[in-house]
Every structure is written in structure tokens, then in C-alpha cells.
Short mmCIF file of C-alpha atoms and ligand atoms in Angstrom, two decimals:
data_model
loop_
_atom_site.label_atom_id
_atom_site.label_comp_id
_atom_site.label_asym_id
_atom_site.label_seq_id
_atom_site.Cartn_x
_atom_site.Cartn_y
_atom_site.Cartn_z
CA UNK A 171 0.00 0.00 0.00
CA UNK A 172 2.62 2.31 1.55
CA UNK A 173 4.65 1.57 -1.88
CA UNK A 174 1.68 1.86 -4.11
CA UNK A 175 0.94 5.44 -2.57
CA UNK A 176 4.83 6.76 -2.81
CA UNK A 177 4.95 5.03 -6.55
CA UNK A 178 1.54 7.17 -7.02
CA UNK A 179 2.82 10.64 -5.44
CA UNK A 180 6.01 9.55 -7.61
CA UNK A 181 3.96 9.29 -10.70
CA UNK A 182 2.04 12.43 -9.68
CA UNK A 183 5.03 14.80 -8.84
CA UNK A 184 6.54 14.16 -12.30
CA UNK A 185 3.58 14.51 -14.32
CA UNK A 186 3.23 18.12 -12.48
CA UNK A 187 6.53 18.65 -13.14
CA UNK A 188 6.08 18.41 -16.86
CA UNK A 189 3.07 21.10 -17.03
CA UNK A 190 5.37 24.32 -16.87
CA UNK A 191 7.75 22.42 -18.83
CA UNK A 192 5.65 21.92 -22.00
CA UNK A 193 3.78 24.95 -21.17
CA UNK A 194 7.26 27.15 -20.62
CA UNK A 195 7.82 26.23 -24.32
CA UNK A 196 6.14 29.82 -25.32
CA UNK A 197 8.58 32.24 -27.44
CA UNK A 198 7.54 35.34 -27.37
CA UNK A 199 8.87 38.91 -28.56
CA UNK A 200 7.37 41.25 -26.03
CA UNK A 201 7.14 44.88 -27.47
CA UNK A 202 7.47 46.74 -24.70
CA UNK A 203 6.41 50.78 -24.84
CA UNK A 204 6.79 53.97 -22.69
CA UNK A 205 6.31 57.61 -23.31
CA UNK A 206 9.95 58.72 -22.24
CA UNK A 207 13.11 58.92 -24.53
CA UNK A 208 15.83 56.43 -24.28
CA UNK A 209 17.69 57.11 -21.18
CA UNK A 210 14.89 57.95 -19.04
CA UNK A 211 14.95 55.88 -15.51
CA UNK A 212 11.29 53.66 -16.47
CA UNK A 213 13.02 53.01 -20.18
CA UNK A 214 15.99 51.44 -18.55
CA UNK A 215 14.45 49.58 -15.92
CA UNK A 216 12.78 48.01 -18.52
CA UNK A 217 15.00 47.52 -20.59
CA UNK A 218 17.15 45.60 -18.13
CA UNK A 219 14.33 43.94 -17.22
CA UNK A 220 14.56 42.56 -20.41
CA UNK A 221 17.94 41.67 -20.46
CA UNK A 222 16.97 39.42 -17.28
CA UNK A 223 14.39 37.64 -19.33
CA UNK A 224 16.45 36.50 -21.92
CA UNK A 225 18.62 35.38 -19.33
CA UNK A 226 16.58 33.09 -17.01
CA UNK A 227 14.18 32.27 -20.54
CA UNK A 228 17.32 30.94 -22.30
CA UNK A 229 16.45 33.19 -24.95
CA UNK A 230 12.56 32.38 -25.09
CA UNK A 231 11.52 35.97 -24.04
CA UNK A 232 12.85 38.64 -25.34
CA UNK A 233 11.72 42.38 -24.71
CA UNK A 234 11.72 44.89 -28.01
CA UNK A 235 11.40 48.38 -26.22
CA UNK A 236 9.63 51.30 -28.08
CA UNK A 237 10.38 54.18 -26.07
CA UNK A 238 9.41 57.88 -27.01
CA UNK A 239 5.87 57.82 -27.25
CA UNK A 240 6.32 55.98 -30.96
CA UNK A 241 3.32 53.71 -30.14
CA UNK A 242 1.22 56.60 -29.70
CA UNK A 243 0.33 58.70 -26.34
CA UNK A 244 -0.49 57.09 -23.06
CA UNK A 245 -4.08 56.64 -23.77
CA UNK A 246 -3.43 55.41 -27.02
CA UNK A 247 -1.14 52.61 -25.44
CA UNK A 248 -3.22 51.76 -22.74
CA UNK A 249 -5.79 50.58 -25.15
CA UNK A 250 -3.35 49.06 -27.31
CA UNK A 251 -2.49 47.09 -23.87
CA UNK A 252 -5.65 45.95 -23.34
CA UNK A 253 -5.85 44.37 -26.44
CA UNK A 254 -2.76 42.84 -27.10
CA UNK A 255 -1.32 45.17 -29.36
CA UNK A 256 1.72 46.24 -27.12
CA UNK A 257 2.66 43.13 -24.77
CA UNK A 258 4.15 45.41 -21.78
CA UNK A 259 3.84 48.90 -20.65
CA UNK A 260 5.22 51.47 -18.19
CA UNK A 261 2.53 54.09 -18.05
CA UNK A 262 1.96 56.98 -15.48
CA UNK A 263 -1.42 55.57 -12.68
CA UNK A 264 -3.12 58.73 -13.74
CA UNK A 265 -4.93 57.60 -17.28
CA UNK A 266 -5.16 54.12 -15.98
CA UNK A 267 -7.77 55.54 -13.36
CA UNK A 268 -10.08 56.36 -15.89
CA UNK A 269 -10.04 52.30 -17.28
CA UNK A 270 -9.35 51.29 -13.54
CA UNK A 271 -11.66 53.59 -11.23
CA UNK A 272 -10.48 52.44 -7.88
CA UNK A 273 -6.85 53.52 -8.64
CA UNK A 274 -7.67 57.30 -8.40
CA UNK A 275 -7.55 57.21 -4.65
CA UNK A 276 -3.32 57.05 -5.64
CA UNK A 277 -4.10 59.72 -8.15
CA UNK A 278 -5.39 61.90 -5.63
CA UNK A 279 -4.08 65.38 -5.40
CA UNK A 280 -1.94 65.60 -1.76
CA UNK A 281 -3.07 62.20 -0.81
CA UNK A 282 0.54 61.06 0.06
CA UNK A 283 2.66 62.78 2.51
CA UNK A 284 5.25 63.19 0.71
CA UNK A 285 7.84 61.20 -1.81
CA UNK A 286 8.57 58.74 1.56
CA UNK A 287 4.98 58.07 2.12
CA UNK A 288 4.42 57.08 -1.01
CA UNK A 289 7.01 54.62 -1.50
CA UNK A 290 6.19 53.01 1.79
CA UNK A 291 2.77 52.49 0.63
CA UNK A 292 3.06 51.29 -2.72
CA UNK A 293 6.18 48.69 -1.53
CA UNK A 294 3.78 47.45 1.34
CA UNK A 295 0.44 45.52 1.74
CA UNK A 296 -1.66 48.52 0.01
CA UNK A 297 0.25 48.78 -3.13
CA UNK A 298 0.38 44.82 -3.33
CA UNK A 299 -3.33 44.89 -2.73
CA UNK A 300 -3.96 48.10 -5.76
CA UNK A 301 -1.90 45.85 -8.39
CA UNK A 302 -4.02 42.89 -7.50
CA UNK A 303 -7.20 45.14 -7.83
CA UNK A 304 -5.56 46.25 -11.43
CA UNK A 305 -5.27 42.89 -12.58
CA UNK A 306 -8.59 41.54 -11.13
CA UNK A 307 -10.39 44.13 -13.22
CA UNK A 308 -12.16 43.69 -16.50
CA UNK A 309 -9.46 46.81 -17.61
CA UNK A 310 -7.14 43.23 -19.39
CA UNK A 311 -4.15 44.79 -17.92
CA UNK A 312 -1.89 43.20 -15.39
CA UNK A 313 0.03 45.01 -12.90
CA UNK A 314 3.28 43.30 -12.27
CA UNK A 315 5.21 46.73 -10.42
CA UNK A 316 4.90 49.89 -9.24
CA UNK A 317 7.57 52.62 -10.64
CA UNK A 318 8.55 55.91 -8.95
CA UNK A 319 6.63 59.03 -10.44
CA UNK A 320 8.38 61.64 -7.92
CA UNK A 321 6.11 64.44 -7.17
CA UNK A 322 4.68 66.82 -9.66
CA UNK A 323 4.85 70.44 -9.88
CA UNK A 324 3.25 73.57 -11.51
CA UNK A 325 5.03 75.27 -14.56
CA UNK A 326 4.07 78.46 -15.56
CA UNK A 327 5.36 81.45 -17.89
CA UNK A 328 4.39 83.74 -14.86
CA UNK A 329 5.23 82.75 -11.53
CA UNK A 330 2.54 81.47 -9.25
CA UNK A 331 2.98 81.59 -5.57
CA UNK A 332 -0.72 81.03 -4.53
CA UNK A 333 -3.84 79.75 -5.70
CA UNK A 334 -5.06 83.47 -6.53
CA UNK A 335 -1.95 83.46 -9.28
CA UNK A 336 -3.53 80.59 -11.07
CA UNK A 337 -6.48 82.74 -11.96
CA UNK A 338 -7.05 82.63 -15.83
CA UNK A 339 -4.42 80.35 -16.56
CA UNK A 340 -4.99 77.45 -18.54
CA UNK A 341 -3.21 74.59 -17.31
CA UNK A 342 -2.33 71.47 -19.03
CA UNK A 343 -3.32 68.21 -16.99
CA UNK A 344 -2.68 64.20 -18.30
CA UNK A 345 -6.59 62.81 -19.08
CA UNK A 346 -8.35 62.01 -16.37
CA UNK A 347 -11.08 63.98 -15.10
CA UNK A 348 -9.91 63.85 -11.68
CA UNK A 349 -6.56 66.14 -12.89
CA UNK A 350 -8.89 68.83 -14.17
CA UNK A 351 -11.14 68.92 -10.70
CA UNK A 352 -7.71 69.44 -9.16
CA UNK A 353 -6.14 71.92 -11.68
CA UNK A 354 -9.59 74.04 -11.41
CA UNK A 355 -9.73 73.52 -7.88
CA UNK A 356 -6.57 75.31 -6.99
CA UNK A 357 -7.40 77.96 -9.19
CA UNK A 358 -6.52 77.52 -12.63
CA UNK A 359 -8.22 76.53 -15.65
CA UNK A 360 -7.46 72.83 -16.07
CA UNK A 361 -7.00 71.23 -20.09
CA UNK A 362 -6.47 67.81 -20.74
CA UNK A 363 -4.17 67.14 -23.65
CA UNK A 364 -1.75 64.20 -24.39
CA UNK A 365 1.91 64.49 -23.33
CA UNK A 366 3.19 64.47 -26.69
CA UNK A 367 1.03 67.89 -27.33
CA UNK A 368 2.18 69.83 -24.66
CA UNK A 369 5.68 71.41 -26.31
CA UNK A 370 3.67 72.66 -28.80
CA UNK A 371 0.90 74.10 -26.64
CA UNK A 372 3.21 75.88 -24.21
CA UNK A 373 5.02 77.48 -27.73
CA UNK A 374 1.82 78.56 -29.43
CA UNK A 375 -0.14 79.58 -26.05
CA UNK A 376 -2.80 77.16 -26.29
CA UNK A 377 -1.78 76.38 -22.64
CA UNK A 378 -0.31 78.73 -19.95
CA UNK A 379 1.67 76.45 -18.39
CA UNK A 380 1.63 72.69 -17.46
CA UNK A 381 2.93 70.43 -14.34
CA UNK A 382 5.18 67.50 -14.03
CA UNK A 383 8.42 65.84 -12.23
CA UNK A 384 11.38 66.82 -12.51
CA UNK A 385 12.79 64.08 -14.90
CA UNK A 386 9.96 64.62 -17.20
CA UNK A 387 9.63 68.75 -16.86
CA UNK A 388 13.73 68.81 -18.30
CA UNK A 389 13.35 65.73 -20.96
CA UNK A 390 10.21 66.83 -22.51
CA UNK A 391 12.11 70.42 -23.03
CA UNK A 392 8.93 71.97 -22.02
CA UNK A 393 11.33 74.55 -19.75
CA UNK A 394 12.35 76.19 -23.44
CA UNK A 395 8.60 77.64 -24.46
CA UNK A 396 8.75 80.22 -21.79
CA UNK A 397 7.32 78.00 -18.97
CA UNK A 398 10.27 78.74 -16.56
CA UNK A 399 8.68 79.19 -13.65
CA UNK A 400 8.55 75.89 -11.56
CA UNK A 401 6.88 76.16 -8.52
CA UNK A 402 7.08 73.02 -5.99
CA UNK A 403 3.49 72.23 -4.93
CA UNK A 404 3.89 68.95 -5.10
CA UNK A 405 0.11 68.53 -5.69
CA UNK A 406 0.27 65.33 -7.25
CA UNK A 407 2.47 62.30 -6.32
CA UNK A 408 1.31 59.74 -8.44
CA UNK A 409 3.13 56.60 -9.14
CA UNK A 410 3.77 54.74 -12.05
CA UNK A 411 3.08 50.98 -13.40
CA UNK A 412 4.21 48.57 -15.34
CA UNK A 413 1.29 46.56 -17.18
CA UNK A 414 1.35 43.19 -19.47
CA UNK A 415 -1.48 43.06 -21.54
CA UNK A 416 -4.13 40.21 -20.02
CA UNK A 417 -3.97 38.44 -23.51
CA UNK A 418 -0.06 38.24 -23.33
CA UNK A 419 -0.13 37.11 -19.63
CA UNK A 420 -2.52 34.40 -20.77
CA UNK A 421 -0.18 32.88 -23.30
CA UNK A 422 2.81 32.76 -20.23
CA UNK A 423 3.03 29.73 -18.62
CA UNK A 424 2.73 30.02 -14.73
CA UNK A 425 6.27 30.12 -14.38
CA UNK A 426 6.78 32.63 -16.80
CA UNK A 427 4.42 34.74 -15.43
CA UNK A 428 6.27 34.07 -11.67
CA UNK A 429 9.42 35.16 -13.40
CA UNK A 430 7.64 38.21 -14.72
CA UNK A 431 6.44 39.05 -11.21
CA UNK A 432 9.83 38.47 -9.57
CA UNK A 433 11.88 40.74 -12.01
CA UNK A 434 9.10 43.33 -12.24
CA UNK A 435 9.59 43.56 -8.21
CA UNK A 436 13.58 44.37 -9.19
CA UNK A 437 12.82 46.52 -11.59
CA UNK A 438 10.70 48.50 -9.45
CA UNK A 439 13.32 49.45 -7.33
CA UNK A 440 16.33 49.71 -9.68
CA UNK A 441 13.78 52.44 -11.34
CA UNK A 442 14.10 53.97 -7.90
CA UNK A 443 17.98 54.26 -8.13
CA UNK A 444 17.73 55.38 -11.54
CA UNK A 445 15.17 58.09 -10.50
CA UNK A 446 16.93 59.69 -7.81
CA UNK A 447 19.95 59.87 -9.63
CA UNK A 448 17.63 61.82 -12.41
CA UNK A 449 15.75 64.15 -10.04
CA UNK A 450 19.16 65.25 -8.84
CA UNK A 451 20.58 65.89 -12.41
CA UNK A 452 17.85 67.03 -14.08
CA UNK A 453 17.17 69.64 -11.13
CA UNK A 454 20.71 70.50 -11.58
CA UNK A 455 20.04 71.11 -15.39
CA UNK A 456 16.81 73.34 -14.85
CA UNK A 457 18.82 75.32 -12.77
CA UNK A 458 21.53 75.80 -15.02
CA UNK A 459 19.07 76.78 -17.91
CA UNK A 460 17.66 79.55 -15.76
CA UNK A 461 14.51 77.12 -14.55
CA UNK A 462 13.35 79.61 -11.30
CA UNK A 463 12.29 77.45 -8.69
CA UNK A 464 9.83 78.42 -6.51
CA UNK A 465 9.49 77.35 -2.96
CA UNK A 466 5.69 77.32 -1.08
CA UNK A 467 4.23 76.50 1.69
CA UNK A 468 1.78 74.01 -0.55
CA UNK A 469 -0.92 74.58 2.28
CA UNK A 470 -2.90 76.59 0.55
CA UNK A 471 -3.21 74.62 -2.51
CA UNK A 472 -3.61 71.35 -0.45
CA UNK A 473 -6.58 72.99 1.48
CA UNK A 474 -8.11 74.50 -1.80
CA UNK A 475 -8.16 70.91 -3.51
CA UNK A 476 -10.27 69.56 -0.37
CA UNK A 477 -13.22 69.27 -2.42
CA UNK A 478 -11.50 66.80 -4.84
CA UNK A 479 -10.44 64.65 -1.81
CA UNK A 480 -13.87 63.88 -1.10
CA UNK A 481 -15.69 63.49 -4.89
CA UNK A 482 -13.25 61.38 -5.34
CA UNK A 483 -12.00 59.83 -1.50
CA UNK A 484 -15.77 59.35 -0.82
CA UNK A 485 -15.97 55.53 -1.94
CA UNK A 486 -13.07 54.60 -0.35
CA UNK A 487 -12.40 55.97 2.98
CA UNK A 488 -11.13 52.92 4.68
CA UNK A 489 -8.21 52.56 2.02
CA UNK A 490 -7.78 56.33 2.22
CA UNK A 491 -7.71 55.47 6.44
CA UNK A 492 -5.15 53.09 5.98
CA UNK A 493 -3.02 54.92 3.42
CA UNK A 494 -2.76 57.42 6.19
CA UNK A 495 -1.82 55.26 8.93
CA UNK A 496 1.31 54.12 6.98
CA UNK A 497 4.24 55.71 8.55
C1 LIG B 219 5.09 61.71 -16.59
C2 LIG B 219 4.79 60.25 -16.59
C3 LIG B 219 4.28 59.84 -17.95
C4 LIG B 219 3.17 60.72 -18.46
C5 LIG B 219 3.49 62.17 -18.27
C6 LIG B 219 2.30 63.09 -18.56
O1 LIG B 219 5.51 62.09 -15.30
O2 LIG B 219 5.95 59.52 -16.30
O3 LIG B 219 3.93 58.49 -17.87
O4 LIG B 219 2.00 60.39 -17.77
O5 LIG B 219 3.95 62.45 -16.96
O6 LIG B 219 2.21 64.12 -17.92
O7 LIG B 219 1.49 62.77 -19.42
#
């Protein structure tokens, strides 16, 4: 009996060992897209990311990145994600909120602390839970990692100190309703437009001024069309993901898709290294090209955007209750 059983479990353990054998069989190209230019700290994580997967694949899975918005705008590539189109993609949380609802309470304006809040969040128990929540939606995206977004600022071609000096301004915001409630609410005139329109915008006055990181303020070259004015609200502090399409995950076998998971968690924080290291320089470079920036007590901007807090906090104050309690 005893030998029967063991010869069974035997019999068993092999034949489960040969699943994500025959099913790890899957070759795949995975074209892999992002907004940013070459260089930028997201493109690179990925990239190496990449370079992992060909490694631990033997060559199965490879990653093809497409960086520079040549796949289209975010928008455009988060619906290209969720149908196959483009296998893997590091997009900003803010347009995925309007496929994902429950994500807004991250793209809340001044719902984090600060930069240190945020990353304790999104590497603990919540942010595990908000990927799970991604990829348990009927959005077909599924979140594998969580990438640092810094905090975002105003830029203006007049500086702004308070919400009074937002007053007629028309301010560029990334789609998503909830960035034009906050844009409007701290007293500007919010516009949603893609990234890849804003350069011109800010040159031909269409906008008044925009607001990003850093990193993405200095790459995008938005600081040459006059908007030289930065002033540190740090309204939003939204951070970023990394997405495989729910038709590509499908095809992975489960150990693939384990592997995926793993080096998605290193990529998140090798992104994080790579992102300080570009706040730093490309603050540096701002400077240097006569970027004025403007320090402010954000208070009154945090307490004008109350309203937004609760539209959009309302259906979720226990998560909002726990976001706060991380320390
Ligand atoms: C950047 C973000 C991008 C994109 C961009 C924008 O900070 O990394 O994914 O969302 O902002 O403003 O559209």
C-alpha cells in the first residue's frame, strides 16, 4: 500500500513537473512601450528587465522596447495594452484611473505625505493589494510593479505663488477627469491634452503652463517655451506601473508569469535608483538653464483641492484610512 501510494505521489510529482515544462515552451517577442526617450529611468528599468528575461528564458523571451511615445500617447497605449497590441507597458497611474476607477484614490491630489509616504505604501500591503485590484479588473491589464513618479509640480510662464496666481491660466493636466477637478480647484483653468502635445501648446499659447516631475519637466524640453517658472506644490504624487497586456499574460506559462512578477519587483526598485539619480541631475540642469524654482508652503493649494479629496475619497475611505496610517 505504503509503496503503491509513494509510486503514485512519484507518478504524480513528475507529471506536475512536466506542465510548466511543455507549457514554458512559449517564445515570445514582447514589445514593450513607454512615453519617455531612451535614457529615461522607467526606459531602462525596462530595458534591463529585459535583459533578465532572456537570461533566465534561455532566450525564449525577449523584450523589443519602443520608447518615445512611438506607439502613440499614453491613452493610445493603454488601449493598445488591453488588447494585445503592445505586450508590456510602463505608463503613469493617472490615465489608468479612468479604465481602472479604484486607482484614483493614488491619483489623488496631496493624498501622500510626501515622496517617503508614497514609497512606503506602494512597496507594502496597500500597493500589493492596488496591483491585484488592477489585474482583477475587466481593464485586461496586469500590474506586475509599481515605478517611482516623484512628485509633480506647476510650470508656468508667470510665476505662481498662490492659488489666486492661477487665476485665468490654462493649465495642461494628463486625461483624467480627476486632474482637471484638481487643476480648477486650486485655481486655474485645467485642459487635458496628451503628453506628446504639450511642447507645442506651451510654444503657441494654447496652454499657460503645465505640471510634471522633474525628470519629465527637463526631458520633454517643455522649460524652453517660456514655462520657466517651476513652482514646488507637489500637488500630485502619483506613481507609475508597469502593465502586461491580459492576452499576453494568458499565453505565459505560470512560471513565466512568476518570473515576470519576480523581475518586475527588481525593476521596481532599480527604477528607484535610476530616479533619484535623475531628479538630482535634471534639477541640476533646470537650474543651469535659468529654470526659477519656486518654494511654497503648498498649504494653501492642499486645502483648496479639499473638495476633490472627497468626490473622489468618498468611496473609499477605509483605504484612504489606511493609506494614512502608513508611517
Ligand atoms: C510623466 C509620466 C508619464 C506621463 C506624463 C504626462 O511624469 O511619467 O507616464 O504620464 O507624466 O504628464 O502625461
Amino acid at each position: 500500500m505504503t509503496v503503491r501510494r509513494t509510486l503514485l505521489a512519484t507518478g504524480l510529482a513528475a507529471l506536475l513537473m512536466q506542465i510548466p515544462l511543455i507549457a514554458s515552451a512559449q517564445k515570445m517577442v514582447l514589445k514593450a512601450a513607454d512615453v519617455h526617450p531612451a535614457g529615461y529611468p522607467t526606459v531602462m528599468a525596462v530595458e534591463s528587465l529585459g535583459r533578465k528575461l532572456e537570461t533566465a528564458s534561455e532566450g525564449r523571451l525577449k523584450v523589443q522596447t519602443y520608447p518615445g511615445g512611438v506607439l502613440g500617447g499614453e491613452k493610445e497605449m493603454i488601449e493598445q495594452t488591453q488588447f494585445g497590441a503592445i505586450n508590456l507597458l510602463r505608463t503613469s497611474l493617472g490615465p489608468v484611473g479612468t479604465v481602472v476607477p479604484e486607482v484614483n484614490v493614488f491619483n489623488m491630489p496631496f493624498v501622500f505625505r510626501d515622496i517617503a509616504h508614497m514609497r512606503a505604501v506602494i512597496d507594502g500591503s496597500i500597493g500589493e493589494e492596488l496591483l491585484a485590484r488592477i489585474s482583477a479588473s475587466p481593464a485586461k491589464l496586469v500590474a506586475i510593479a509599481w515605478m517611482d513618479g516623484g512628485s509633480r509640480n506647476l510650470y508656468t510662464k508667470k510665476p505662481v505663488r498662490q492659488p489666486a496666481d492661477l487665476k485665468g491660466q490654462k493649465i495642461r493636466m494628463m486625461g483624467n477627469p480627476l486632474f482637471v477637478d484638481t487643476m480648477n480647484a486650486m485655481g486655474g483653468n485645467g485642459i487635458s491634452m496628451g503628453y506628446g502635445e504639450v511642447f507645442t501648446a506651451l510654444q503657441t499659447g494654447v496652454v499657460d503652463g503645465a505640471e510634471n516631475n522633474a525628470p519629465s519637466y527637463f526631458t520633454s524640453n517643455h522649460y524652453s517655451t517660456g514655462a520657466k517658472y517651476y513652482t514646488q506644490t507637489h500637488h500630485l504624487i502619483i506613481p507609475e506601473l508597469l502593465v502586461v497586456s491580459k492576452f499576453t499574460w494568458d499565453k505565459l506559462s505560470p512560471a513565466d508569469q512568476a518570473l515576470m512578477k519576480k523581475l518586475g519587483r527588481e525593476a521596481q526598485l532599480e527604477q528607484r535608483a535610476l530616479w533619484d539619480k535623475a531628479v538630482a541631475d535634471n534639477t541640476a540642469k533646470l537650474k543651469g538653464a535659468g529654470v526659477e524654482f519656486i518654494e511654497i508652503d503648498s498649504k494653501a493649494f492642499r486645502e483648496a483641492t479639499a473638495p476633490v479629496r472627497a468626490k473622489y475619497g468618498a468611496a473609499h475611505a477605509d483605504l484612504i484610512r489606511r493609506i494614512e496610517a502608513v508611517r
